[in-house]
C-alpha positions as a printed NumPy array, in Angstrom:
array([[ 22.638,  18.911, -13.959],
       [ 22.016,  19.158, -17.707],
       [ 20.94 ,  22.057, -19.923],
       [ 17.928,  21.691, -22.455],
       [ 17.039,  23.72 , -25.675],
       [ 13.419,  24.731, -25.817],
       [ 11.022,  22.2  , -26.526],
       [  7.251,  21.422, -26.229],
       [  6.027,  18.287, -24.475],
       [  2.496,  16.986, -24.591],
       [  0.551,  17.464, -21.457],
       [ -1.192,  14.045, -21.53 ],
       [ -0.445,  10.483, -22.504],
       [ -1.738,   9.46 , -25.931],
       [ -5.389,   8.637, -25.898],
       [ -6.747,   5.489, -27.508],
       [ -8.839,   7.574, -29.662],
       [ -5.936,   9.56 , -31.138],
       [ -3.819,   6.394, -31.503],
       [ -6.57 ,   4.526, -33.206],
       [ -6.813,   7.296, -35.569],
       [ -3.207,   6.614, -36.701],
       [ -4.105,   2.835, -37.002],
       [ -7.129,   3.652, -39.074],
       [ -4.895,   5.96 , -41.403],
       [ -2.684,   2.848, -41.802],
       [  0.314,   4.44 , -40.338],
       [  0.346,   2.726, -36.78 ],
       [  0.243,  -1.027, -35.984],
       [ -2.682,  -2.188, -33.564],
       [ -1.722,  -2.51 , -29.949],
       [ -0.443,  -6.009, -28.694],
       [ -3.123,  -8.335, -27.347],
       [ -1.345, -10.964, -25.215],
       [ -0.723, -11.452, -21.42 ],
       [ -1.688,  -8.311, -19.32 ],
       [ -2.406,  -6.459, -22.688],
       [ -6.086,  -6.9  , -23.442],
       [ -8.116,  -5.668, -26.457],
       [ -8.468,  -1.899, -26.122],
       [-11.835,  -0.204, -26.971],
       [-11.449,   3.368, -28.352],
       [-15.238,   3.95 , -28.63 ],
       [-16.989,   6.441, -26.146],
       [-15.415,   7.075, -22.852],
       [-12.706,   4.481, -23.615],
       [-11.414,   6.814, -26.328],
       [ -9.943,   9.155, -23.342],
       [ -8.051,   6.235, -21.812],
       [ -4.419,   5.874, -22.612],
       [ -3.296,   3.655, -25.349],
       [ -1.113,   0.702, -23.895],
       [  0.833,  -2.346, -25.156],
       [  2.498,  -0.592, -28.069],
       [  5.904,  -1.266, -29.164],
       [  8.655,   1.532, -29.133],
       [  8.799,   1.724, -32.866],
       [  4.86 ,   2.205, -32.875],
       [  5.348,   5.038, -30.386],
       [  7.99 ,   6.604, -32.743],
       [  5.457,   6.086, -35.848],
       [  2.713,   7.665, -33.962],
       [  4.851,  10.684, -33.227],
       [  6.014,  11.096, -36.711],
       [  2.404,  10.841, -37.943],
       [  1.509,  13.643, -35.688],
       [  4.646,  15.71 , -36.74 ],
       [  6.385,  15.224, -33.54 ],
       [  9.034,  13.021, -31.799],
       [  9.592,  11.22 , -28.563],
       [ 11.098,  13.329, -25.954],
       [ 14.439,  12.527, -24.782],
       [ 14.801,  11.157, -21.152],
       [ 16.   ,  14.464, -19.849],
       [ 13.243,  16.464, -21.541],
       [ 10.543,  13.919, -20.086],
       [ 12.215,  14.234, -16.587],
       [ 12.103,  17.926, -16.705],
       [  8.569,  17.742, -17.813],
       [  7.61 ,  15.6  , -14.864],
       [  9.81 ,  17.214, -12.144],
       [  9.382,  20.884, -12.998],
       [ 12.026,  23.874, -13.265],
       [ 15.492,  23.97 , -12.045],
       [ 15.848,  23.186,  -8.281],
       [ 12.597,  21.536,  -8.074],
       [ 13.708,  18.265,  -6.566],
       [ 10.659,  16.543,  -5.327],
       [ 10.259,  12.661,  -5.688],
       [  7.025,  12.794,  -7.497],
       [  5.2  ,  15.463,  -9.792],
       [  3.085,  16.604,  -6.951],
       [  5.844,  16.574,  -4.226],
       [  7.561,  14.086,  -1.979],
       [  4.856,  12.141,  -0.329],
       [  4.23 ,   8.712,  -2.023],
       [  0.539,   8.949,  -2.01 ],
       [ -1.005,   6.268,  -4.129],
       [ -4.383,   7.948,  -4.411],
       [ -2.509,  10.675,  -6.646],
       [ -1.68 ,   8.268,  -9.295],
       [ -3.046,   5.088, -11.048],
       [ -0.609,   2.659,  -9.512],
       [ -0.561,  -0.644,  -7.514],
       [ -3.939,  -1.65 ,  -9.107],
       [ -4.707,  -5.283,  -8.753],
       [ -7.218,  -5.473, -11.805],
       [ -6.687,  -5.659, -15.495],
       [ -5.578,  -3.001, -17.76 ],
       [ -8.994,  -1.84 , -18.905],
       [-10.222,  -1.903, -15.261],
       [ -7.477,   0.124, -13.906],
       [ -6.312,   2.853, -16.184],
       [ -8.04 ,   6.213, -16.102],
       [ -8.689,   9.142, -18.553],
       [ -5.515,  10.938, -19.904],
       [ -7.125,  14.093, -18.731],
       [ -7.59 ,  12.86 , -15.031],
       [ -5.773,  13.69 , -11.83 ],
       [ -5.248,  17.24 , -12.469],
       [ -4.324,  17.663,  -8.753],
       [ -1.191,  15.469,  -9.492],
       [  0.002,  17.363, -12.437],
       [  3.626,  18.356, -12.595],
       [  4.601,  21.924, -12.292],
       [  4.57 ,  22.225, -15.93 ],
       [  1.031,  20.76 , -16.095],
       [  2.066,  17.193, -17.258],
       [ -0.59 ,  14.611, -16.253],
       [  0.095,  10.984, -15.177],
       [  3.742,  11.568, -15.302],
       [  3.416,   8.961, -12.387],
       [  1.282,   5.735, -13.122],
       [ -1.477,   4.988, -15.551],
       [  0.772,   3.677, -18.262],
       [  4.615,   3.96 , -18.476],
       [  5.912,   6.197, -21.194],
       [  8.671,   5.592, -23.757],
       [ 11.309,   8.186, -24.523],
       [ 13.676,   8.328, -27.464],
       [ 16.904,   7.216, -25.309],
       [ 18.556,   3.783, -25.131],
       [ 18.96 ,   2.623, -21.611],
       [ 22.327,   2.802, -20.098],
       [ 22.642,   2.784, -16.334],
       [ 25.723,   4.835, -16.369],
       [ 24.83 ,   7.41 , -19.014],
       [ 24.617,  10.713, -16.93 ],
       [ 28.113,   9.981, -15.54 ],
       [ 29.612,  10.604, -19.116],
       [ 26.806,  12.172, -21.043],
       [ 26.93 ,  15.763, -22.514],
       [ 25.735,  18.378, -20.305],
       [ 23.621,  20.053, -22.945],
       [ 20.696,  18.225, -24.639],
       [ 21.889,  14.617, -23.615],
       [ 20.489,  11.626, -25.53 ],
       [ 21.71 ,   8.128, -25.501],
       [ 20.913,   7.44 , -29.285],
       [ 22.986,   4.422, -29.974],
       [ 21.778,   0.787, -29.378],
       [ 22.372,  -0.932, -26.088],
       [ 21.331,  -4.556, -25.201],
       [ 19.233,  -3.059, -22.465],
       [ 16.91 ,  -1.689, -24.715],
       [ 14.892,   1.627, -24.622],
       [ 14.192,   3.698, -21.72 ],
       [ 10.84 ,   3.63 , -20.038],
       [  9.546,   6.18 , -17.401],
       [  6.705,   6.968, -15.031],
       [  5.754,   3.478, -13.818],
       [  2.376,   1.915, -14.79 ],
       [ -0.815,   0.986, -13.182],
       [  0.355,  -2.317, -11.956],
       [  3.692,  -1.17 , -10.321],
       [  4.301,   0.077,  -6.809],
       [  4.513,   3.782,  -6.233],
       [  8.258,   3.639,  -5.964],
       [  8.389,   3.15 ,  -9.742],
       [  6.619,   6.258, -10.32 ],
       [  9.316,   8.415,  -8.947],
       [ 10.458,  11.041, -11.69 ],
       [ 14.031,   9.858, -11.535],
       [ 13.138,   6.129, -11.73 ],
       [ 14.586,   4.533, -15.007],
       [ 13.6  ,   1.199, -16.443],
       [ 14.68 ,  -0.628, -19.617],
       [ 12.214,  -2.269, -22.005]])
């Protein structure tokens, strides 16, 4: 259990249109194009799709450009899980229903991801959309598998470098539903 100071968390993932506005302003790098990372269009309906294939430092830069910051792991988890004593495995409850998230898709990035405003029925108790699936989310923390055993109980954040990299949460379109549990942690 941890206590968190008041904070705001965006309800949606970052859309391609919003991210490419930062690219066009010269403040963000273009997304990576290699492997599973295809060229991403931000025109028309594609503008509402989540941006993917950006580096952690790009996510930090985008947040700074918007006058915000990445959430800590604890802040993200609370946003995805809900208020104190809400202990479900997924934002919508305990059932691992793959129809409630963009996960386990066998297609390409551009064929699989859905609008950042979609899946309203799968929102967290705080209204966070796509906390499970679509694209995985970066947070501010460095990964440490034992961090919560020794972390402060108020506003914990692992802000010192570890060789495991940064924490990624929420799972992505290509992963199994188990990766979308609100407590699942992965390292970049």
